[in-house]
PDB file of C-alpha atoms in Angstrom:
ATOM      1  CA  UNK O   1      -0.732   7.332   7.201  1.00  0.00           C
ATOM      2  CA  UNK O   2       1.346   8.207  10.156  1.00  0.00           C
ATOM      3  CA  UNK O   3      -1.662   7.663  12.776  1.00  0.00           C
ATOM      4  CA  UNK O   4      -0.857   4.132  14.095  1.00  0.00           C
ATOM      5  CA  UNK O   5      -3.447   3.103  16.247  1.00  0.00           C
ATOM      6  CA  UNK O   6      -2.297  -0.257  17.705  1.00  0.00           C
ATOM      7  CA  UNK O   7       0.828  -2.825  17.081  1.00  0.00           C
ATOM      8  CA  UNK O   8       0.192  -6.516  17.339  1.00  0.00           C
ATOM      9  CA  UNK O   9       2.789  -9.573  16.140  1.00  0.00           C
ATOM     10  CA  UNK O  10       1.947 -11.912  13.104  1.00  0.00           C
ATOM     11  CA  UNK O  11       1.981 -14.949  14.916  1.00  0.00           C
ATOM     12  CA  UNK O  12       3.114 -16.895  11.692  1.00  0.00           C
ATOM     13  CA  UNK O  13       6.207 -14.733  10.846  1.00  0.00           C
ATOM     14  CA  UNK O  14       6.800 -12.658  14.011  1.00  0.00           C
ATOM     15  CA  UNK O  15       6.431  -9.564  12.292  1.00  0.00           C
ATOM     16  CA  UNK O  16       5.139  -6.433  13.752  1.00  0.00           C
ATOM     17  CA  UNK O  17       1.667  -5.620  12.107  1.00  0.00           C
ATOM     18  CA  UNK O  18       0.657  -2.039  12.496  1.00  0.00           C
ATOM     19  CA  UNK O  19      -3.013  -1.003  12.371  1.00  0.00           C
ATOM     20  CA  UNK O  20      -4.080   2.289  11.125  1.00  0.00           C
ATOM     21  CA  UNK O  21      -7.092   4.562  10.743  1.00  0.00           C
ATOM     22  CA  UNK O  22      -8.788   4.360   7.457  1.00  0.00           C
ATOM     23  CA  UNK O  23     -12.220   3.693   6.135  1.00  0.00           C
ATOM     24  CA  UNK O  24     -12.882   1.925   3.106  1.00  0.00           C
ATOM     25  CA  UNK O  25     -14.988   3.683   0.523  1.00  0.00           C
ATOM     26  CA  UNK O  26     -17.833   2.071  -1.476  1.00  0.00           C
ATOM     27  CA  UNK O  27     -15.532   2.505  -4.964  1.00  0.00           C
ATOM     28  CA  UNK O  28     -12.608   0.896  -3.478  1.00  0.00           C
ATOM     29  CA  UNK O  29     -10.751   4.110  -2.720  1.00  0.00           C
ATOM     30  CA  UNK O  30      -9.222   5.003   0.643  1.00  0.00           C
ATOM     31  CA  UNK O  31     -10.184   7.717   2.818  1.00  0.00           C
ATOM     32  CA  UNK O  32      -7.279   8.170   5.424  1.00  0.00           C
ATOM     33  CA  UNK O  33      -8.596   9.723   8.327  1.00  0.00           C
ATOM     34  CA  UNK O  34      -6.581  12.890   9.737  1.00  0.00           C
ATOM     35  CA  UNK O  35      -3.944  12.695   6.676  1.00  0.00           C
ATOM     36  CA  UNK O  36      -5.774  14.331   4.132  1.00  0.00           C
ATOM     37  CA  UNK O  37      -4.437  17.683   3.623  1.00  0.00           C
ATOM     38  CA  UNK O  38      -6.167  19.752   0.807  1.00  0.00           C
ATOM     39  CA  UNK O  39      -8.556  17.294   0.011  1.00  0.00           C
ATOM     40  CA  UNK O  40      -6.268  14.856  -1.237  1.00  0.00           C
ATOM     41  CA  UNK O  41      -4.452  11.742   0.282  1.00  0.00           C
ATOM     42  CA  UNK O  42      -0.633  12.240   1.042  1.00  0.00           C
ATOM     43  CA  UNK O  43       1.590  11.277  -1.878  1.00  0.00           C
ATOM     44  CA  UNK O  44       2.702   7.884  -1.558  1.00  0.00           C
ATOM     45  CA  UNK O  45       6.381   9.200  -2.562  1.00  0.00           C
ATOM     46  CA  UNK O  46       6.380  10.250   1.053  1.00  0.00           C
ATOM     47  CA  UNK O  47       5.505   6.842   2.713  1.00  0.00           C
ATOM     48  CA  UNK O  48       7.651   4.681   4.502  1.00  0.00           C
ATOM     49  CA  UNK O  49       7.553   0.858   4.454  1.00  0.00           C
ATOM     50  CA  UNK O  50       4.796   0.667   7.269  1.00  0.00           C
ATOM     51  CA  UNK O  51       2.772   2.902   5.412  1.00  0.00           C
ATOM     52  CA  UNK O  52       2.682   0.501   2.153  1.00  0.00           C
ATOM     53  CA  UNK O  53       2.004  -2.135   4.177  1.00  0.00           C
ATOM     54  CA  UNK O  54      -0.939  -0.571   6.387  1.00  0.00           C
ATOM     55  CA  UNK O  55      -2.452   0.828   2.717  1.00  0.00           C
ATOM     56  CA  UNK O  56      -2.491  -2.805   1.469  1.00  0.00           C
ATOM     57  CA  UNK O  57      -3.729  -4.268   4.727  1.00  0.00           C
ATOM     58  CA  UNK O  58      -6.732  -1.660   4.812  1.00  0.00           C
ATOM     59  CA  UNK O  59      -7.794  -2.394   1.019  1.00  0.00           C
ATOM     60  CA  UNK O  60      -7.971  -6.330   1.991  1.00  0.00           C
ATOM     61  CA  UNK O  61      -4.587  -7.528   1.151  1.00  0.00           C
ATOM     62  CA  UNK O  62      -3.299  -8.361   4.713  1.00  0.00           C
ATOM     63  CA  UNK O  63      -1.807 -11.638   3.830  1.00  0.00           C
ATOM     64  CA  UNK O  64      -0.040 -10.118   0.610  1.00  0.00           C
ATOM     65  CA  UNK O  65       1.354  -6.919   2.625  1.00  0.00           C
ATOM     66  CA  UNK O  66       3.576  -8.943   4.320  1.00  0.00           C
ATOM     67  CA  UNK O  67       5.714  -9.248   1.127  1.00  0.00           C
ATOM     68  CA  UNK O  68       6.052  -5.555   0.762  1.00  0.00           C
ATOM     69  CA  UNK O  69       7.330  -5.577   4.394  1.00  0.00           C
ATOM     70  CA  UNK O  70       9.581  -8.364   3.845  1.00  0.00           C
ATOM     71  CA  UNK O  71      11.120  -6.686   0.861  1.00  0.00           C
ATOM     72  CA  UNK O  72      11.067  -3.309   2.112  1.00  0.00           C
ATOM     73  CA  UNK O  73       8.929  -1.540  -0.203  1.00  0.00           C
ATOM     74  CA  UNK O  74       8.380   1.938   0.551  1.00  0.00           C
ATOM     75  CA  UNK O  75       6.185   4.442  -1.454  1.00  0.00           C
ATOM     76  CA  UNK O  76       9.127   5.580  -3.575  1.00  0.00           C
ATOM     77  CA  UNK O  77       9.894   1.886  -4.203  1.00  0.00           C
ATOM     78  CA  UNK O  78       5.880   1.245  -4.581  1.00  0.00           C
ATOM     79  CA  UNK O  79       5.730   3.999  -7.446  1.00  0.00           C
ATOM     80  CA  UNK O  80       8.985   2.625  -9.229  1.00  0.00           C
ATOM     81  CA  UNK O  81       7.403  -0.957  -9.400  1.00  0.00           C
ATOM     82  CA  UNK O  82       6.206  -2.282 -12.833  1.00  0.00           C
ATOM     83  CA  UNK O  83       3.579  -4.762 -13.414  1.00  0.00           C
ATOM     84  CA  UNK O  84       6.399  -7.594 -13.563  1.00  0.00           C
ATOM     85  CA  UNK O  85       7.961  -6.670 -10.358  1.00  0.00           C
ATOM     86  CA  UNK O  86       4.248  -7.139  -8.600  1.00  0.00           C
ATOM     87  CA  UNK O  87       3.729 -10.242 -10.321  1.00  0.00           C
ATOM     88  CA  UNK O  88       7.136 -12.243  -9.777  1.00  0.00           C
ATOM     89  CA  UNK O  89       9.388  -9.942  -7.840  1.00  0.00           C
ATOM     90  CA  UNK O  90       6.816 -10.310  -4.589  1.00  0.00           C
ATOM     91  CA  UNK O  91       6.300 -14.283  -4.880  1.00  0.00           C
ATOM     92  CA  UNK O  92       2.611 -13.932  -4.368  1.00  0.00           C
ATOM     93  CA  UNK O  93       0.043 -15.793  -6.000  1.00  0.00           C
ATOM     94  CA  UNK O  94      -1.295 -14.414  -9.514  1.00  0.00           C
ATOM     95  CA  UNK O  95      -4.888 -13.524  -8.815  1.00  0.00           C
ATOM     96  CA  UNK O  96      -4.375 -11.075  -5.822  1.00  0.00           C
ATOM     97  CA  UNK O  97      -1.075  -9.893  -7.712  1.00  0.00           C
ATOM     98  CA  UNK O  98      -2.707  -8.485 -10.560  1.00  0.00           C
ATOM     99  CA  UNK O  99      -5.455  -6.948  -8.279  1.00  0.00           C
ATOM    100  CA  UNK O 100      -2.788  -5.335  -6.414  1.00  0.00           C
ATOM    101  CA  UNK O 101      -1.060  -3.890  -9.663  1.00  0.00           C
ATOM    102  CA  UNK O 102      -4.268  -3.228 -11.228  1.00  0.00           C
ATOM    103  CA  UNK O 103      -6.367  -1.795  -8.825  1.00  0.00           C
ATOM    104  CA  UNK O 104      -3.851  -0.268  -6.429  1.00  0.00           C
ATOM    105  CA  UNK O 105       0.030   0.187  -7.596  1.00  0.00           C
ATOM    106  CA  UNK O 106      -1.023   1.683 -11.206  1.00  0.00           C
ATOM    107  CA  UNK O 107      -3.785   3.993 -10.033  1.00  0.00           C
ATOM    108  CA  UNK O 108      -1.526   5.261  -7.406  1.00  0.00           C
ATOM    109  CA  UNK O 109       1.525   5.767  -9.843  1.00  0.00           C
ATOM    110  CA  UNK O 110      -0.988   7.406 -12.527  1.00  0.00           C
ATOM    111  CA  UNK O 111      -2.256   9.721  -9.679  1.00  0.00           C
ATOM    112  CA  UNK O 112       1.592  10.477  -8.634  1.00  0.00           C
ATOM    113  CA  UNK O 113       2.594  11.452 -11.942  1.00  0.00           C
ATOM    114  CA  UNK O 114      -0.693  13.232 -12.730  1.00  0.00           C
ATOM    115  CA  UNK O 115      -0.077  15.675  -9.431  1.00  0.00           C
ATOM    116  CA  UNK O 116       3.666  16.289  -9.929  1.00  0.00           C
ATOM    117  CA  UNK O 117       3.667  17.197 -13.799  1.00  0.00           C
ATOM    118  CA  UNK O 118       2.651  20.559 -13.594  1.00  0.00           C
TER     119      UNK O 118
END
């Protein structure tokens, strides 16, 4: 997810917001353009903070992605997060926090463990 198409500043917080070249699939998964190696997306363990932010922006959580930037959550940190970390540690509203954990963090963790437990 290193292909950054542009940078703009978030007017509310003065934080740089990066755009990334992605497309949403019907099942909610991401197809990362030009970053897919061997038929699978890059491992989140290699993501920097901005990659995590871009991922959540791309899947429809632009407002909540700011919390990941403010808390400096990179890929390694994301893979270590518990349900409680997401629900309380990021100070997000409960509904989006539940969706972020159940539909994104947990599946990323599961895929990472599955791909690295040989």
